[in-house]
């Protein structure tokens, strides 16, 4: 019996030059768009630098990934423009229950957007990768740059594998993922979403994981931070804001008093633009203890907090205690956990806080890049690594992040010292950064 | 970016009438061809009946499988003929180290072979399925009939599943299968082959499992009983003979003395045609104890035994003791285990006999049809069932199998009584028939 083969596909497969990793400007986190609109409205004249930071320098990225492949992918991402369908969807869709969250003028500007140029060099087995330019432009590189590097690393890890090994690899990864879904199924009232774009194994694998959550726990799965996946799969796009806002605000403030107030200035600006469910506080940029100690009372009126570097249970309790001190009932508040989650920590955290506070989980790396023990032959290159792309300068001034976990701090050492003097080291505890 | 879709394939997919399960006369067990040549040479005038026997009548097969689908598959199998490529391969390939094991005249006859008609009826939720005709013809239905019914049952089980559920199902089954491969990898000197055609989940799944063994334990994997898979994948085709030979010989013998000698007459005839590695004794048709008690001394000279219904360790020890009584060194003999094997029994049996006897494993149902706990929603229909297709009559006389396990006995109850009087019940122990 003759087998019908798609000859055109086969020919395409062996003649193509590039399998592009980033094919849409919406293949990014939703909070980048929320922040982008705010930056576009309020900080159009700020120039920044974003830089790649490999928190595990023993992983020699430039030895694993061919620099020319990286250039080709980055160059391709620079050719991508918002499509008409995407613009219409951003304009017409409801986000967090709100219509027209994006200003038509902003969307008109975004329609012509393209990613700015990049600076790439190899040194000591690492990539030095920097994005300079207007904040509106450079900020948009964070997610695609990370997604590209992580997927190129996966591809390199799988280059030597035969079709059968790959089949086993993905079968085991799927089986593993489904075990997680089965465990999450048992948590009545769980709310969880995908935050795994930046560290994903690959775009297609993230799509599969998102589909697994949508199929397996439809009631509990509240959406994805990936705007493209949200659009394509009729899911909610989720996410609010990130550390870059207080980092840039603090860098630009220069004075000690200004740096101390940066966090709250961000919240004020955010509140002018957005509101309701979008009033989520990210408290750990310069340490949560300092944030809570110095916070104006109105911060307690906000909907919720996203503790992102303290251990979930201690971090959550700390914030709940602060709410109670400010006369707030935690049961009317929400905690969004998003730091290094794995099923066991989700289960433990869920049961710990059940009935005492509303909560939601933003599940990242361990959702979209867990291939541990899945390859037929041991393959450490498939293990996710701790790679970030952080703002390092704003208008030529150094930007700093302290975090609740000193291992996640970024910035020039002398600047970090200065910030520590300003904010204190209260409750900052070193923990291994897993992902 | 436009997605290229194979329109012709899609149209074919939604217009096809039948996805044939059996597409080749070689999609059967190798021992059927070995026996077929012997039957064709020595018993061309014997007529037999093969009948489907469901050992678990609580499984209402006719409720699960549409009788018209079954007819369509059986009818399709009757249209299948040996292809030229297949005949050339049978003639030119080496089996068990021997060239031209198949007589050119036999192959010329086989080239015109087609499966004979069948009798199919539904009763009480079961299928009554009989194959009458010359022994040469009816015998060839055993494997395709079982493969068709088992695959139709799998298809029925999966009919309500969506594409994602199916994806998870097969991912988990593959991951499970690979765990087994990893366990078998640790057994130094293991020899194992696929005996899973008749009870397979599906043809494609059997092919995947065979490939998994070939990729995972290339040194230990000694081949497949499936002639088509052996041909297509350059593997050894393995298998010797089955219970139907002594069953028919005994039925035709009629006299008590003749029935008692049937087993040894089969071996004598077999020895005339084949030899060497093919001298494997199947001792349990009427009970292994009786077989060994009455066996002529020359049986001890044969290469090995295939205990097929006694527990592996007790059954193997019994035969080794008998070899020693007959002055044979078990280390020069081979035991082939093939009854209801699972990885744990393989590992236990292997370690028990390691260094004391040569051994090989013929792995059937638990290799090619283990989907337990693989479906996202509990699905008992995917559990393999104990279905056999046995010779029930020869030239109008009743055929009987006693087996070492009374639960695997087949035949008319009064005839079974008669055979038990002739052979005794020594060492026959009831055990649950799992598969």
CSV table of N, CA and C in Angstrom, one decimal, chain A residues 250 253-262 418-419 421-423:
chain,number,residue,atom,x,y,z
A,250,UNK,N,13.5,54.4,40.8
A,250,UNK,CA,14.5,54.7,41.9
A,250,UNK,C,15.8,55.2,41.2
A,253,UNK,N,15.4,58.7,40.4
A,253,UNK,CA,15.1,59.6,41.6
A,253,UNK,C,16.5,60.2,42.1
A,254,UNK,N,17.5,59.4,42.0
A,254,UNK,CA,18.8,59.8,42.5
A,254,UNK,C,19.0,60.1,44.0
A,255,UNK,N,18.1,60.9,44.5
A,255,UNK,CA,18.2,61.3,46.0
A,255,UNK,C,17.8,60.1,46.8
A,256,UNK,N,18.3,60.0,48.0
A,256,UNK,CA,17.9,58.9,48.9
A,256,UNK,C,16.4,58.9,49.2
A,257,UNK,N,15.9,60.1,49.4
A,257,UNK,CA,14.4,60.2,49.7
A,257,UNK,C,13.6,59.7,48.5
A,258,UNK,N,14.1,60.1,47.3
A,258,UNK,CA,13.4,59.7,46.1
A,258,UNK,C,13.5,58.2,45.9
A,259,UNK,N,14.6,57.6,46.2
A,259,UNK,CA,14.7,56.2,46.0
A,259,UNK,C,13.8,55.5,46.9
A,260,UNK,N,13.7,56.0,48.2
A,260,UNK,CA,12.8,55.3,49.2
A,260,UNK,C,11.4,55.4,48.7
A,261,UNK,N,11.0,56.4,48.0
A,261,UNK,CA,9.6,56.6,47.6
A,261,UNK,C,9.3,56.0,46.3
A,262,UNK,N,10.3,55.5,45.6
A,262,UNK,CA,10.1,55.0,44.2
A,262,UNK,C,8.9,54.0,44.1
A,418,UNK,N,24.6,50.8,48.6
A,418,UNK,CA,23.8,52.0,48.9
A,418,UNK,C,22.4,51.8,49.1
A,419,UNK,N,21.8,50.9,48.3
A,419,UNK,CA,20.3,50.6,48.5
A,419,UNK,C,20.1,49.9,49.8
A,421,UNK,N,21.8,50.2,52.5
A,421,UNK,CA,21.8,51.2,53.5
A,421,UNK,C,20.5,51.9,53.6
A,422,UNK,N,19.9,52.2,52.5
A,422,UNK,CA,18.6,52.9,52.5
A,422,UNK,C,17.4,52.1,52.9
A,423,UNK,N,17.4,50.8,52.5
A,423,UNK,CA,16.2,50.0,52.8
A,423,UNK,C,16.4,49.0,54.0
